[in-house]
């Protein structure tokens, strides 16, 4: 673990994995410790991963002002990390809600971004609408799996607006491309790695203007990879395509039989997709 000062003096931590050219990695959640990223399926064999613990998560200090958990206010933390690493430009990978922070950084500091990789990015920053019909279509693809009946029933209650507290946990298998001891252990850690107070502030009022963000990204000078999982109910592939259209130089890759955490579902294929775009 190494530390540096965030924009307001908050002591922030990052973890290195692998050797070579740095790749800064922003976790999702929102506001989940970077530990869940692991070594991104072995991507550390290609690049030196710099896994940032956002303020108030993992080994990073909590800020004095809770308002600084808002994602637009954490852009300066990413810039402080770039400066601390003495990099003129950074290659940036972001997962899920972390992509919102990455997009805001890229819009504010486009000249500082070499490559941008968005892994199952949240659709929220660019106001991409994901409908229940989109999710139903993908969920139906899992009908042959043994956990499907209970998970589908829970999804039905959620869609009807009458979920039970247990239903949100019951649909977890839909989040992964496979549901086995590895992914079950991964899912079990999620709640203990997330800062719920910070998560409630991350997308606070005024954090993102999707129209302005799209306008800023329309002239982005860096190549972008949008990687979506074929089974990801959080960002169905056709909606990932909508995100890719925000950039002048973007490639959409849909990883087969993958969910929201594609580096777990097929590590070798995930590394192939990402490393190929970064080369």
Coordinates of C-alpha atoms in Angstrom, one line a residue:
X1 CA 0.0 0.0 0.0
X2 CA 1.1 3.5 -0.8
X3 CA -0.5 6.8 0.2
X4 CA -0.7 10.4 -1.1
X5 CA -2.7 13.5 -0.2
X6 CA -6.0 14.1 -1.9
X7 CA -7.1 17.6 -3.0
X8 CA -8.1 18.6 0.6
X9 CA -5.3 16.9 2.4
X10 CA -7.3 13.6 3.0
X11 CA -4.7 10.8 3.1
X12 CA -5.6 8.4 0.3
X13 CA -4.3 4.9 -0.4
X14 CA -3.6 2.9 -3.5
X15 CA -2.4 -0.7 -4.0
X16 CA 0.0 -1.8 -6.7
X17 CA -0.2 -5.2 -8.5
X18 CA 2.1 -6.2 -11.2
X19 CA 4.9 -4.4 -13.0
X20 CA 5.2 -2.2 -16.1
X21 CA 3.4 0.8 -17.3
X22 CA 0.8 2.1 -14.7
X23 CA -2.9 1.6 -15.2
X24 CA -5.0 3.6 -12.7
X25 CA -8.1 1.6 -11.7
X26 CA -11.2 3.2 -10.2
X27 CA -13.6 0.9 -8.3
X28 CA -17.4 1.0 -8.4
X29 CA -20.0 0.3 -5.8
X30 CA -20.3 3.2 -5.7
X31 CA -17.7 3.8 -3.0
X32 CA -16.5 0.2 -2.6
X33 CA -12.9 -0.5 -1.6
X34 CA -10.7 -1.5 -4.5
X35 CA -10.0 -5.0 -3.1
X36 CA -12.9 -6.5 -5.0
X37 CA -11.1 -5.8 -8.3
X38 CA -8.3 -8.2 -7.3
X39 CA -5.7 -8.3 -10.0
X40 CA -8.5 -8.0 -12.6
X41 CA -8.2 -11.5 -13.8
X42 CA -4.4 -11.4 -14.3
X43 CA -4.3 -8.0 -16.0
X44 CA -1.4 -7.3 -13.6
X45 CA 0.6 -9.6 -15.8
X46 CA 0.4 -6.9 -18.5
X47 CA 0.4 -3.7 -16.6
X48 CA 1.2 -2.3 -13.2
X49 CA -2.3 -1.9 -11.7
X50 CA -2.7 1.2 -9.5
X51 CA -5.9 0.3 -7.5
X52 CA -7.2 3.5 -5.8
X53 CA -9.2 3.3 -2.6
X54 CA -11.5 6.3 -2.9
X55 CA -11.8 8.5 0.1
X56 CA -13.5 6.8 3.0
X57 CA -13.0 3.3 1.6
X58 CA -10.5 0.6 2.1
X59 CA -7.2 2.0 3.4
X60 CA -8.0 5.6 2.6
X61 CA -9.0 8.1 5.3
X62 CA -12.5 9.5 5.6
X63 CA -12.6 13.2 4.7
X64 CA -13.6 15.9 7.2
X65 CA -16.3 17.1 4.9
X66 CA -18.8 14.4 3.8
X67 CA -19.8 16.5 0.9
X68 CA -16.5 15.7 -0.8
X69 CA -17.7 12.1 -1.4
X70 CA -19.7 13.5 -4.3
X71 CA -18.1 12.1 -7.5
X72 CA -17.4 15.4 -9.2
X73 CA -15.5 16.5 -6.1
X74 CA -13.3 13.4 -6.3
X75 CA -12.0 14.3 -9.7
X76 CA -9.3 16.3 -8.0
X77 CA -8.2 13.2 -6.1
X78 CA -7.6 11.4 -9.4
X79 CA -5.6 14.3 -10.6
X80 CA -3.6 14.4 -7.3
X81 CA -2.8 10.7 -7.9
X82 CA -1.5 11.4 -11.4
X83 CA 0.7 14.1 -10.0
X84 CA 2.0 11.9 -7.2
X85 CA 2.9 9.2 -9.8
X86 CA 4.7 11.8 -11.9
X87 CA 2.8 10.8 -15.0
X88 CA 2.2 13.3 -17.8
X89 CA -0.7 11.2 -19.0
X90 CA -2.6 8.3 -17.5
X91 CA -4.3 5.2 -18.8
X92 CA -7.5 4.9 -16.8
X93 CA -9.7 1.8 -16.2
X94 CA -12.9 2.2 -14.3
X95 CA -15.6 -0.3 -13.3
X96 CA -19.3 0.3 -12.9
X97 CA -20.0 3.5 -10.8
X98 CA -16.3 4.3 -10.9
X99 CA -16.8 5.0 -14.6
X100 CA -18.8 8.1 -13.7
X101 CA -15.7 9.5 -11.9
X102 CA -13.5 8.5 -14.8
X103 CA -15.8 10.3 -17.3
X104 CA -15.8 13.5 -15.2
X105 CA -12.0 13.3 -15.0
X106 CA -11.7 12.8 -18.7
X107 CA -14.0 15.7 -19.4
X108 CA -12.0 18.0 -17.1
X109 CA -8.5 16.8 -18.0
X110 CA -8.8 15.4 -21.5
X111 CA -5.1 16.1 -22.3
X112 CA -4.1 14.0 -19.3
X113 CA -5.8 10.8 -20.5
X114 CA -3.9 8.3 -22.8
X115 CA -6.5 5.5 -22.9
X116 CA -9.8 5.1 -21.2
X117 CA -11.3 1.6 -20.4
X118 CA -14.9 1.5 -19.1
X119 CA -15.8 -1.9 -17.7
X120 CA -19.6 -2.4 -17.4
X121 CA -19.9 1.4 -16.8
X122 CA -22.8 2.8 -14.9
X123 CA -25.3 4.3 -17.4
X124 CA -26.1 7.1 -14.9
X125 CA -23.5 9.7 -15.8
X126 CA -24.6 9.9 -19.5
X127 CA -28.4 9.4 -18.7
X128 CA -28.6 6.2 -20.6
X129 CA -31.9 4.6 -19.8
X130 CA -32.0 0.9 -19.0
X131 CA -35.6 -0.4 -19.0
X132 CA -37.1 -3.3 -17.2
X133 CA -37.6 -4.9 -20.6
X134 CA -33.9 -4.7 -21.3
X135 CA -33.2 -6.5 -18.0
X136 CA -36.0 -9.1 -18.6
X137 CA -34.5 -10.0 -22.0
X138 CA -31.1 -10.7 -20.5
X139 CA -32.4 -12.5 -17.4
X140 CA -34.4 -14.8 -19.6
X141 CA -31.1 -16.1 -21.0
X142 CA -30.3 -17.7 -17.7
X143 CA -33.5 -19.7 -17.4
X144 CA -31.7 -23.1 -17.6
X145 CA -29.6 -22.4 -14.5
X146 CA -30.7 -24.0 -11.2
X147 CA -30.9 -20.8 -9.2
X148 CA -33.1 -19.1 -11.8
X149 CA -36.6 -19.8 -10.4
X150 CA -36.0 -18.1 -7.0
X151 CA -34.0 -15.2 -8.6
X152 CA -36.6 -14.6 -11.3
X153 CA -39.4 -14.6 -8.7
X154 CA -37.5 -12.0 -6.7
X155 CA -36.9 -9.9 -9.9
X156 CA -40.7 -10.1 -10.6
X157 CA -41.5 -8.6 -7.2
X158 CA -38.9 -5.9 -7.6
X159 CA -40.4 -5.0 -11.0
X160 CA -43.9 -4.9 -9.5
X161 CA -42.7 -2.4 -6.9
X162 CA -43.4 -4.8 -4.0
X163 CA -40.0 -6.3 -3.2
X164 CA -39.1 -7.9 0.1
X165 CA -35.8 -7.0 1.8
X166 CA -34.5 -10.5 0.8
X167 CA -35.3 -10.0 -2.9
X168 CA -32.3 -7.7 -3.5
X169 CA -30.0 -10.4 -2.3
X170 CA -31.9 -13.1 -4.2
X171 CA -31.2 -11.6 -7.6
X172 CA -27.4 -11.5 -7.0
X173 CA -26.7 -14.5 -9.3
X174 CA -27.9 -12.4 -12.3
X175 CA -24.9 -10.2 -11.6
X176 CA -22.4 -12.8 -12.5
X177 CA -21.9 -14.8 -15.7
X178 CA -21.6 -18.0 -13.5
X179 CA -22.7 -18.7 -10.0
X180 CA -20.2 -20.9 -8.2
X181 CA -18.1 -20.9 -5.1
X182 CA -15.7 -18.2 -6.5
X183 CA -18.5 -15.7 -7.4
X184 CA -20.5 -16.5 -4.3
X185 CA -17.5 -15.6 -2.2
X186 CA -16.9 -12.5 -4.2
X187 CA -20.5 -11.4 -3.7
X188 CA -20.4 -12.1 0.1
X189 CA -17.6 -9.6 0.5
X190 CA -19.3 -6.7 -1.3
X191 CA -21.4 -5.4 1.6
X192 CA -18.4 -5.3 3.9
X193 CA -16.3 -3.3 1.4
X194 CA -18.8 -0.5 0.7
X195 CA -19.1 2.8 2.5
X196 CA -22.9 3.3 2.5
X197 CA -22.7 6.9 3.8
X198 CA -20.4 7.9 1.0
X199 CA -22.4 6.0 -1.6
X200 CA -25.5 8.0 -0.7
X201 CA -23.6 11.2 -1.5
X202 CA -21.6 10.1 -4.5
X203 CA -24.4 11.0 -7.0
X204 CA -25.7 13.9 -5.0
X205 CA -27.5 16.8 -6.6
X206 CA -25.4 18.8 -9.0
X207 CA -22.7 16.1 -9.3
X208 CA -23.2 15.4 -13.0
X209 CA -24.9 17.2 -15.9
X210 CA -25.2 14.5 -18.5
X211 CA -25.8 16.9 -21.4
X212 CA -22.7 18.9 -20.6
X213 CA -20.7 15.8 -20.0
X214 CA -21.7 14.4 -23.4
X215 CA -20.7 17.7 -25.1
X216 CA -17.3 17.6 -23.4
X217 CA -16.6 14.0 -24.3
X218 CA -17.6 14.5 -28.0
X219 CA -14.2 15.9 -28.7
X220 CA -12.2 13.4 -26.5
X221 CA -8.7 13.0 -28.0
X222 CA -8.1 9.6 -26.5
X223 CA -9.2 6.0 -27.6
X224 CA -11.9 4.4 -25.4
X225 CA -12.9 0.8 -24.8
X226 CA -16.4 0.1 -23.5
X227 CA -16.5 -3.5 -22.3
X228 CA -19.9 -5.0 -21.5
X229 CA -20.8 -8.4 -20.2
X230 CA -23.3 -10.4 -22.4
X231 CA -25.4 -11.2 -19.3
X232 CA -25.0 -7.9 -17.4
X233 CA -28.5 -6.8 -16.3
X234 CA -27.0 -3.5 -14.9
X235 CA -25.8 -2.5 -18.4
X236 CA -27.2 -4.6 -21.2
X237 CA -24.9 -4.6 -24.3
X238 CA -27.3 -2.6 -26.4
X239 CA -27.2 0.2 -23.7
X240 CA -23.4 -0.1 -23.5
X241 CA -23.5 0.7 -27.2
X242 CA -25.3 4.0 -26.3
X243 CA -22.4 4.9 -24.0
X244 CA -19.8 4.2 -26.7
X245 CA -21.5 6.7 -29.0
X246 CA -20.5 9.5 -26.6
X247 CA -16.9 9.3 -27.9
X248 CA -15.4 10.0 -31.3
X249 CA -13.0 7.0 -31.0
X250 CA -14.6 4.2 -29.0
X251 CA -14.8 0.4 -29.4
X252 CA -17.5 -1.6 -27.9
X253 CA -16.6 -5.2 -26.8
X254 CA -19.2 -7.6 -25.5
X255 CA -17.6 -10.4 -23.5
X256 CA -19.6 -13.6 -24.0
X257 CA -21.1 -15.3 -21.0
X258 CA -20.0 -12.5 -18.7
X259 CA -21.9 -10.6 -16.1
X260 CA -21.0 -7.4 -14.2
X261 CA -17.6 -8.7 -13.2
X262 CA -16.2 -10.1 -16.4
X263 CA -12.7 -10.6 -15.1
X264 CA -14.1 -13.4 -12.8
X265 CA -16.2 -15.0 -15.5
X266 CA -13.4 -15.5 -18.0
X267 CA -10.1 -14.0 -16.8
X268 CA -8.1 -14.8 -19.9
X269 CA -10.7 -13.4 -22.3
X270 CA -11.0 -10.2 -20.2
X271 CA -7.3 -9.6 -20.2
X272 CA -7.1 -10.3 -23.9
X273 CA -9.8 -7.6 -24.6
X274 CA -8.3 -5.0 -22.3
X275 CA -4.6 -5.5 -23.0
X276 CA -5.3 -5.5 -26.7
X277 CA -6.9 -2.1 -26.6
X278 CA -4.2 -0.6 -24.4
X279 CA -1.3 -1.8 -26.5

